[in-house]
PDB file of N, CA and C in Angstrom:
ATOM      1  N   MET A  19      94.404  93.013  78.741  1.00 87.00           N
ATOM      2  CA  MET A  19      94.116  93.257  80.358  1.00 87.00           C
ATOM      3  C   MET A  19      95.245  92.581  80.766  1.00 87.00           C
ATOM      4  N   ILE A  20      95.804  93.328  82.384  1.00 94.00           N
ATOM      5  CA  ILE A  20      96.123  92.344  82.896  1.00 94.00           C
ATOM      6  C   ILE A  20      96.015  91.810  84.430  1.00 94.00           C
ATOM      7  N   THR A  21      96.285  90.801  85.281  1.00 95.00           N
ATOM      8  CA  THR A  21      95.369  90.243  86.060  1.00 95.00           C
ATOM      9  C   THR A  21      96.133  90.521  87.915  1.00 95.00           C
ATOM     10  N   SER A  22      95.345  91.011  88.127  1.00 95.00           N
ATOM     11  CA  SER A  22      95.917  91.031  89.943  1.00 95.00           C
ATOM     12  C   SER A  22      96.898  90.401  90.047  1.00 95.00           C
ATOM     13  N   LYS A  23      96.937  88.680  89.550  1.00 96.00           N
ATOM     14  CA  LYS A  23      98.283  87.841  90.659  1.00 96.00           C
ATOM     15  C   LYS A  23      99.204  88.409  89.191  1.00 96.00           C
ATOM     16  N   GLU A  24      99.320  88.983  88.237  1.00 97.00           N
ATOM     17  CA  GLU A  24     100.615  89.140  87.840  1.00 97.00           C
ATOM     18  C   GLU A  24     101.255  90.271  87.831  1.00 97.00           C
ATOM     19  N   VAL A  25     100.184  91.590  88.518  1.00 98.00           N
ATOM     20  CA  VAL A  25     100.733  92.695  88.982  1.00 98.00           C
ATOM     21  C   VAL A  25     101.693  92.059  89.976  1.00 98.00           C
ATOM     22  N   THR A  26     101.657  91.383  91.359  1.00 98.00           N
ATOM     23  CA  THR A  26     101.757  90.830  91.714  1.00 98.00           C
ATOM     24  C   THR A  26     102.889  90.008  91.934  1.00 98.00           C
ATOM     25  N   LEU A  27     102.936  89.835  90.442  1.00 98.00           N
ATOM     26  CA  LEU A  27     103.854  88.666  90.985  1.00 98.00           C
ATOM     27  C   LEU A  27     105.612  89.066  90.109  1.00 98.00           C
ATOM     28  N   LEU A  28     105.064  90.496  89.244  1.00 98.00           N
ATOM     29  CA  LEU A  28     105.622  91.492  89.002  1.00 98.00           C
ATOM     30  C   LEU A  28     106.469  91.674  90.245  1.00 98.00           C
ATOM     31  N   ILE A  29     106.081  92.877  91.221  1.00 98.00           N
ATOM     32  CA  ILE A  29     106.374  93.447  92.144  1.00 98.00           C
ATOM     33  C   ILE A  29     107.347  92.272  92.988  1.00 98.00           C
ATOM     34  N   LYS A  30     106.918  91.290  92.986  1.00 98.00           N
ATOM     35  CA  LYS A  30     107.480  90.219  93.916  1.00 98.00           C
ATOM     36  C   LYS A  30     108.744  90.101  93.618  1.00 98.00           C
ATOM     37  N   GLN A  31     109.559  89.863  91.952  1.00 98.00           N
ATOM     38  CA  GLN A  31     110.004  89.993  91.415  1.00 98.00           C
ATOM     39  C   GLN A  31     111.235  90.979  92.271  1.00 98.00           C
ATOM     40  N   SER A  32     110.644  92.064  92.064  1.00 97.00           N
ATOM     41  CA  SER A  32     112.004  92.878  92.197  1.00 97.00           C
ATOM     42  C   SER A  32     111.792  93.234  94.035  1.00 97.00           C
ATOM     43  N   LEU A  33     110.301  92.767  93.939  1.00 98.00           N
ATOM     44  CA  LEU A  33     110.600  93.033  96.061  1.00 98.00           C
ATOM     45  C   LEU A  33     110.467  92.294  96.739  1.00 98.00           C
ATOM     46  N   PRO A  34     110.958  91.260  97.143  1.00 98.00           N
ATOM     47  CA  PRO A  34     110.903  89.653  97.402  1.00 98.00           C
ATOM     48  C   PRO A  34     109.926  89.567  98.693  1.00 98.00           C
ATOM     49  N   ASP A  35     109.699  90.427  99.409  1.00 97.00           N
ATOM     50  CA  ASP A  35     109.346  90.555 100.922  1.00 97.00           C
ATOM     51  C   ASP A  35     108.079  91.352 100.480  1.00 97.00           C
ATOM     52  N   ALA A  36     107.567  91.941  99.490  1.00 98.00           N
ATOM     53  CA  ALA A  36     106.618  92.591  99.665  1.00 98.00           C
ATOM     54  C   ALA A  36     105.166  92.206 100.080  1.00 98.00           C
ATOM     55  N   SER A  37     104.382  92.600 100.743  1.00 98.00           N
ATOM     56  CA  SER A  37     102.442  92.604 100.278  1.00 98.00           C
ATOM     57  C   SER A  37     102.769  93.555  99.644  1.00 98.00           C
ATOM     58  N   VAL A  38     101.100  92.942  98.637  1.00 98.00           N
ATOM     59  CA  VAL A  38     100.573  93.685  97.619  1.00 98.00           C
ATOM     60  C   VAL A  38      99.538  93.087  97.854  1.00 98.00           C
ATOM     61  N   ASP A  39      98.954  94.494  97.004  1.00 98.00           N
ATOM     62  CA  ASP A  39      97.118  95.046  97.109  1.00 98.00           C
ATOM     63  C   ASP A  39      97.150  95.219  95.946  1.00 98.00           C
ATOM     64  N   VAL A  40      96.134  94.338  95.213  1.00 98.00           N
ATOM     65  CA  VAL A  40      96.222  95.378  93.785  1.00 98.00           C
ATOM     66  C   VAL A  40      94.542  94.951  93.790  1.00 98.00           C
ATOM     67  N   LYS A  41      93.725  96.141  93.776  1.00 97.00           N
ATOM     68  CA  LYS A  41      92.163  96.516  92.800  1.00 97.00           C
ATOM     69  C   LYS A  41      91.970  97.228  91.424  1.00 97.00           C
ATOM     70  N   ASP A  42      91.512  96.727  90.724  1.00 95.00           N
ATOM     71  CA  ASP A  42      90.923  97.037  89.402  1.00 95.00           C
ATOM     72  C   ASP A  42      90.118  98.137  89.845  1.00 95.00           C
ATOM     73  N   LEU A  43      90.001  99.014  89.567  1.00 95.00           N
ATOM     74  CA  LEU A  43      89.423 100.104  89.597  1.00 95.00           C
ATOM     75  C   LEU A  43      88.280 100.458  87.958  1.00 95.00           C
ATOM     76  N   GLY A  44      88.853  99.455  86.925  1.00 89.00           N
ATOM     77  CA  GLY A  44      87.848  99.601  85.715  1.00 89.00           C
ATOM     78  C   GLY A  44      89.361  99.124  84.365  1.00 89.00           C
ATOM     79  N   GLY A  45      87.894  98.626  83.938  1.00 90.00           N
ATOM     80  CA  GLY A  45      88.774  98.015  82.518  1.00 90.00           C
ATOM     81  C   GLY A  45      89.834  97.214  82.366  1.00 90.00           C
ATOM     82  N   GLY A  46      90.623  96.595  83.407  1.00 91.00           N
ATOM     83  CA  GLY A  46      91.742  95.993  83.218  1.00 91.00           C
ATOM     84  C   GLY A  46      93.370  96.911  83.372  1.00 91.00           C
ATOM     85  N   ASP A  47      92.814  97.880  82.908  1.00 94.00           N
ATOM     86  CA  ASP A  47      94.509  98.552  82.540  1.00 94.00           C
ATOM     87  C   ASP A  47      94.546 100.032  83.685  1.00 94.00           C
ATOM     88  N   HIS A  48      92.859  99.509  84.650  1.00 96.00           N
ATOM     89  CA  HIS A  48      93.033 101.312  85.405  1.00 96.00           C
ATOM     90  C   HIS A  48      93.133 100.198  87.105  1.00 96.00           C
ATOM     91  N   LEU A  49      94.611 100.655  87.791  1.00 97.00           N
ATOM     92  CA  LEU A  49      94.617  99.949  88.924  1.00 97.00           C
ATOM     93  C   LEU A  49      94.444 100.606  90.101  1.00 97.00           C
ATOM     94  N   GLU A  50      94.864 100.373  91.330  1.00 98.00           N
ATOM     95  CA  GLU A  50      94.888 100.365  92.037  1.00 98.00           C
ATOM     96  C   GLU A  50      96.602 100.090  92.843  1.00 98.00           C
ATOM     97  N   VAL A  51      97.383 100.108  93.220  1.00 98.00           N
ATOM     98  CA  VAL A  51      98.399  99.090  94.042  1.00 98.00           C
ATOM     99  C   VAL A  51      98.424  99.494  95.251  1.00 98.00           C
ATOM    100  N   ASN A  52      98.822  98.845  96.515  1.00 98.00           N
ATOM    101  CA  ASN A  52      99.383  99.204  97.944  1.00 98.00           C
ATOM    102  C   ASN A  52     100.497  98.126  97.457  1.00 98.00           C
ATOM    103  N   VAL A  53     101.472  98.611  98.037  1.00 98.00           N
ATOM    104  CA  VAL A  53     102.906  97.909  98.394  1.00 98.00           C
ATOM    105  C   VAL A  53     103.691  98.460  99.737  1.00 98.00           C
ATOM    106  N   ILE A  54     103.677  97.113 100.701  1.00 98.00           N
ATOM    107  CA  ILE A  54     103.654  97.017 102.100  1.00 98.00           C
ATOM    108  C   ILE A  54     105.450  96.309 101.720  1.00 98.00           C
ATOM    109  N   SER A  55     106.921  96.467 102.532  1.00 98.00           N
ATOM    110  CA  SER A  55     107.909  96.521 102.079  1.00 98.00           C
ATOM    111  C   SER A  55     108.982  97.002 102.973  1.00 98.00           C
ATOM    112  N   ALA A  56     109.876  95.854 103.996  1.00 98.00           N
ATOM    113  CA  ALA A  56     111.004  97.270 104.127  1.00 98.00           C
ATOM    114  C   ALA A  56     112.265  96.757 103.140  1.00 98.00           C
ATOM    115  N   GLN A  57     112.632  96.481 102.445  1.00 97.00           N
ATOM    116  CA  GLN A  57     112.891  97.575 101.697  1.00 97.00           C
ATOM    117  C   GLN A  57     113.213  98.621 101.518  1.00 97.00           C
ATOM    118  N   PHE A  58     111.500  99.854 101.488  1.00 98.00           N
ATOM    119  CA  PHE A  58     111.389 101.181 101.491  1.00 98.00           C
ATOM    120  C   PHE A  58     111.782 101.296 102.606  1.00 98.00           C
ATOM    121  N   SER A  59     112.424 101.284 103.949  1.00 97.00           N
ATOM    122  CA  SER A  59     113.210 101.608 104.550  1.00 97.00           C
ATOM    123  C   SER A  59     114.415 102.890 104.521  1.00 97.00           C
ATOM    124  N   GLY A  60     114.190 104.072 104.682  1.00 97.00           N
ATOM    125  CA  GLY A  60     115.550 105.062 103.926  1.00 97.00           C
ATOM    126  C   GLY A  60     115.000 105.901 103.324  1.00 97.00           C
ATOM    127  N   LEU A  61     114.530 105.273 102.200  1.00 98.00           N
ATOM    128  CA  LEU A  61     113.853 105.765 101.072  1.00 98.00           C
ATOM    129  C   LEU A  61     112.817 106.978 101.325  1.00 98.00           C
ATOM    130  N   SER A  62     113.200 107.739  99.775  1.00 98.00           N
ATOM    131  CA  SER A  62     111.850 108.581 100.276  1.00 98.00           C
ATOM    132  C   SER A  62     110.716 108.394  99.326  1.00 98.00           C
ATOM    133  N   LEU A  63     109.786 108.639  99.216  1.00 97.00           N
ATOM    134  CA  LEU A  63     108.834 108.426  98.527  1.00 97.00           C
ATOM    135  C   LEU A  63     108.350 108.579  97.217  1.00 97.00           C
ATOM    136  N   VAL A  64     109.491 109.560  96.352  1.00 98.00           N
ATOM    137  CA  VAL A  64     109.710 109.179  95.036  1.00 98.00           C
ATOM    138  C   VAL A  64     111.068 107.874  94.820  1.00 98.00           C
ATOM    139  N   GLN A  65     110.685 107.562  95.243  1.00 98.00           N
ATOM    140  CA  GLN A  65     112.766 106.448  95.604  1.00 98.00           C
ATOM    141  C   GLN A  65     111.775 105.106  95.636  1.00 98.00           C
ATOM    142  N   GLN A  66     110.755 105.021  96.860  1.00 98.00           N
ATOM    143  CA  GLN A  66     110.531 103.860  96.709  1.00 98.00           C
ATOM    144  C   GLN A  66     109.396 104.082  95.377  1.00 98.00           C
ATOM    145  N   HIS A  67     108.480 104.955  95.410  1.00 98.00           N
ATOM    146  CA  HIS A  67     107.221 104.513  94.058  1.00 98.00           C
ATOM    147  C   HIS A  67     108.505 104.671  92.801  1.00 98.00           C
ATOM    148  N   GLN A  68     109.309 104.551  92.403  1.00 98.00           N
ATOM    149  CA  GLN A  68     110.171 104.202  91.528  1.00 98.00           C
ATOM    150  C   GLN A  68     111.062 102.837  91.585  1.00 98.00           C
ATOM    151  N   LEU A  69     111.248 102.162  92.695  1.00 98.00           N
ATOM    152  CA  LEU A  69     111.375 100.583  92.815  1.00 98.00           C
ATOM    153  C   LEU A  69     110.139  99.473  91.905  1.00 98.00           C
ATOM    154  N   VAL A  70     109.124 100.641  92.175  1.00 98.00           N
ATOM    155  CA  VAL A  70     107.352  99.602  92.145  1.00 98.00           C
ATOM    156  C   VAL A  70     107.924 100.509  90.113  1.00 98.00           C
ATOM    157  N   TYR A  71     107.344 101.665  89.867  1.00 98.00           N
ATOM    158  CA  TYR A  71     107.539 101.311  88.468  1.00 98.00           C
ATOM    159  C   TYR A  71     108.418 100.703  87.522  1.00 98.00           C
ATOM    160  N   GLY A  72     109.528 100.822  88.039  1.00 98.00           N
ATOM    161  CA  GLY A  72     110.499  99.481  88.418  1.00 98.00           C
ATOM    162  C   GLY A  72     109.986  98.704  87.697  1.00 98.00           C
ATOM    163  N   ALA A  73     109.597  98.103  88.754  1.00 98.00           N
ATOM    164  CA  ALA A  73     108.776  96.497  88.318  1.00 98.00           C
ATOM    165  C   ALA A  73     108.225  96.578  87.668  1.00 98.00           C
ATOM    166  N   LEU A  74     107.199  97.786  86.936  1.00 98.00           N
ATOM    167  CA  LEU A  74     106.075  97.475  86.161  1.00 98.00           C
ATOM    168  C   LEU A  74     106.407  97.965  84.643  1.00 98.00           C
ATOM    169  N   LYS A  75     107.874  98.870  84.822  1.00 97.00           N
ATOM    170  CA  LYS A  75     108.141  99.244  83.478  1.00 97.00           C
ATOM    171  C   LYS A  75     107.559  98.671  82.033  1.00 97.00           C
ATOM    172  N   ASN A  76     107.709  97.188  81.510  1.00 97.00           N
ATOM    173  CA  ASN A  76     106.951  97.114  80.912  1.00 97.00           C
ATOM    174  C   ASN A  76     106.016  97.141  80.151  1.00 97.00           C
ATOM    175  N   GLU A  77     105.054  96.967  81.858  1.00 97.00           N
ATOM    176  CA  GLU A  77     103.744  97.120  81.607  1.00 97.00           C
ATOM    177  C   GLU A  77     102.599  98.504  81.141  1.00 97.00           C
ATOM    178  N   LEU A  78     104.150  99.530  81.667  1.00 97.00           N
ATOM    179  CA  LEU A  78     103.270 100.264  81.924  1.00 97.00           C
ATOM    180  C   LEU A  78     103.670 101.468  80.739  1.00 97.00           C
ATOM    181  N   LYS A  79     104.538 101.013  80.027  1.00 96.00           N
ATOM    182  CA  LYS A  79     105.941 101.325  78.988  1.00 96.00           C
ATOM    183  C   LYS A  79     103.924 101.170  77.094  1.00 96.00           C
ATOM    184  N   THR A  80     103.964 100.121  77.219  1.00 96.00           N
ATOM    185  CA  THR A  80     103.336  99.623  76.490  1.00 96.00           C
ATOM    186  C   THR A  80     101.454  99.449  76.896  1.00 96.00           C
ATOM    187  N   GLU A  81     101.719  99.969  77.650  1.00 95.00           N
ATOM    188  CA  GLU A  81      99.895 100.506  78.470  1.00 95.00           C
ATOM    189  C   GLU A  81      99.050  99.640  78.320  1.00 95.00           C
ATOM    190  N   THR A  82      99.695  98.456  78.924  1.00 96.00           N
ATOM    191  CA  THR A  82      99.035  97.336  79.282  1.00 96.00           C
ATOM    192  C   THR A  82      97.709  97.313  80.958  1.00 96.00           C
ATOM    193  N   ILE A  83      98.543  98.614  81.395  1.00 97.00           N
ATOM    194  CA  ILE A  83      98.637  99.511  82.464  1.00 97.00           C
ATOM    195  C   ILE A  83      98.375 100.853  81.960  1.00 97.00           C
ATOM    196  N   HIS A  84      97.221 101.108  82.108  1.00 95.00           N
ATOM    197  CA  HIS A  84      97.075 102.720  81.135  1.00 95.00           C
ATOM    198  C   HIS A  84      97.189 103.721  82.393  1.00 95.00           C
ATOM    199  N   ALA A  85      96.860 103.305  83.394  1.00 96.00           N
ATOM    200  CA  ALA A  85      96.887 104.231  85.095  1.00 96.00           C
ATOM    201  C   ALA A  85      96.900 103.740  86.591  1.00 96.00           C
ATOM    202  N   LEU A  86      97.728 104.217  87.239  1.00 97.00           N
ATOM    203  CA  LEU A  86      97.630 103.770  88.326  1.00 97.00           C
ATOM    204  C   LEU A  86      97.793 104.138  89.707  1.00 97.00           C
ATOM    205  N   ALA A  87      97.390 103.813  90.370  1.00 97.00           N
ATOM    206  CA  ALA A  87      96.639 104.767  91.865  1.00 97.00           C
ATOM    207  C   ALA A  87      98.211 104.200  92.836  1.00 97.00           C
ATOM    208  N   LEU A  88      99.181 104.446  92.853  1.00 98.00           N
ATOM    209  CA  LEU A  88      99.973 103.142  93.217  1.00 98.00           C
ATOM    210  C   LEU A  88     100.715 104.384  94.964  1.00 98.00           C
ATOM    211  N   LYS A  89     100.530 103.652  96.295  1.00 98.00           N
ATOM    212  CA  LYS A  89     100.491 104.011  97.230  1.00 98.00           C
ATOM    213  C   LYS A  89     101.680 103.061  97.760  1.00 98.00           C
ATOM    214  N   THR A  90     102.978 102.804  99.106  1.00 98.00           N
ATOM    215  CA  THR A  90     103.637 102.538  99.145  1.00 98.00           C
ATOM    216  C   THR A  90     103.848 102.954 100.721  1.00 98.00           C
ATOM    217  N   SER A  91     104.664 102.300 101.306  1.00 98.00           N
ATOM    218  CA  SER A  91     104.535 102.104 102.320  1.00 98.00           C
ATOM    219  C   SER A  91     105.762 100.694 102.967  1.00 98.00           C
ATOM    220  N   THR A  92     106.519 101.126 104.511  1.00 97.00           N
ATOM    221  CA  THR A  92     107.291  99.898 105.168  1.00 97.00           C
ATOM    222  C   THR A  92     106.071  99.585 106.270  1.00 97.00           C
ATOM    223  N   PRO A  93     106.859  98.315 106.554  1.00 96.00           N
ATOM    224  CA  PRO A  93     105.806  97.161 107.423  1.00 96.00           C
ATOM    225  C   PRO A  93     105.568  98.359 109.175  1.00 96.00           C
ATOM    226  N   ASP A  94     104.764  97.884 109.817  1.00 83.00           N
ATOM    227  CA  ASP A  94     104.733  98.898 111.605  1.00 83.00           C
ATOM    228  C   ASP A  94     105.743  98.146 111.889  1.00 83.00           C
TER     229      ASP A  94
END
């Protein structure tokens, strides 16, 4: 099981300016994550998601995170 704080720290290592909101959807390995970062500016949605997946690569590979519902956006 991974904590919301750990997920936030991992994402912020790759996207230091990010605002990260993590919700446990059940069991500690099904998560909903909302990431807002200026670094997403000019990137496609797929590219934005790839940045976040890269930050969580090991946790996804080892299935510490089994399911990830991901929302990304730039600041208003």
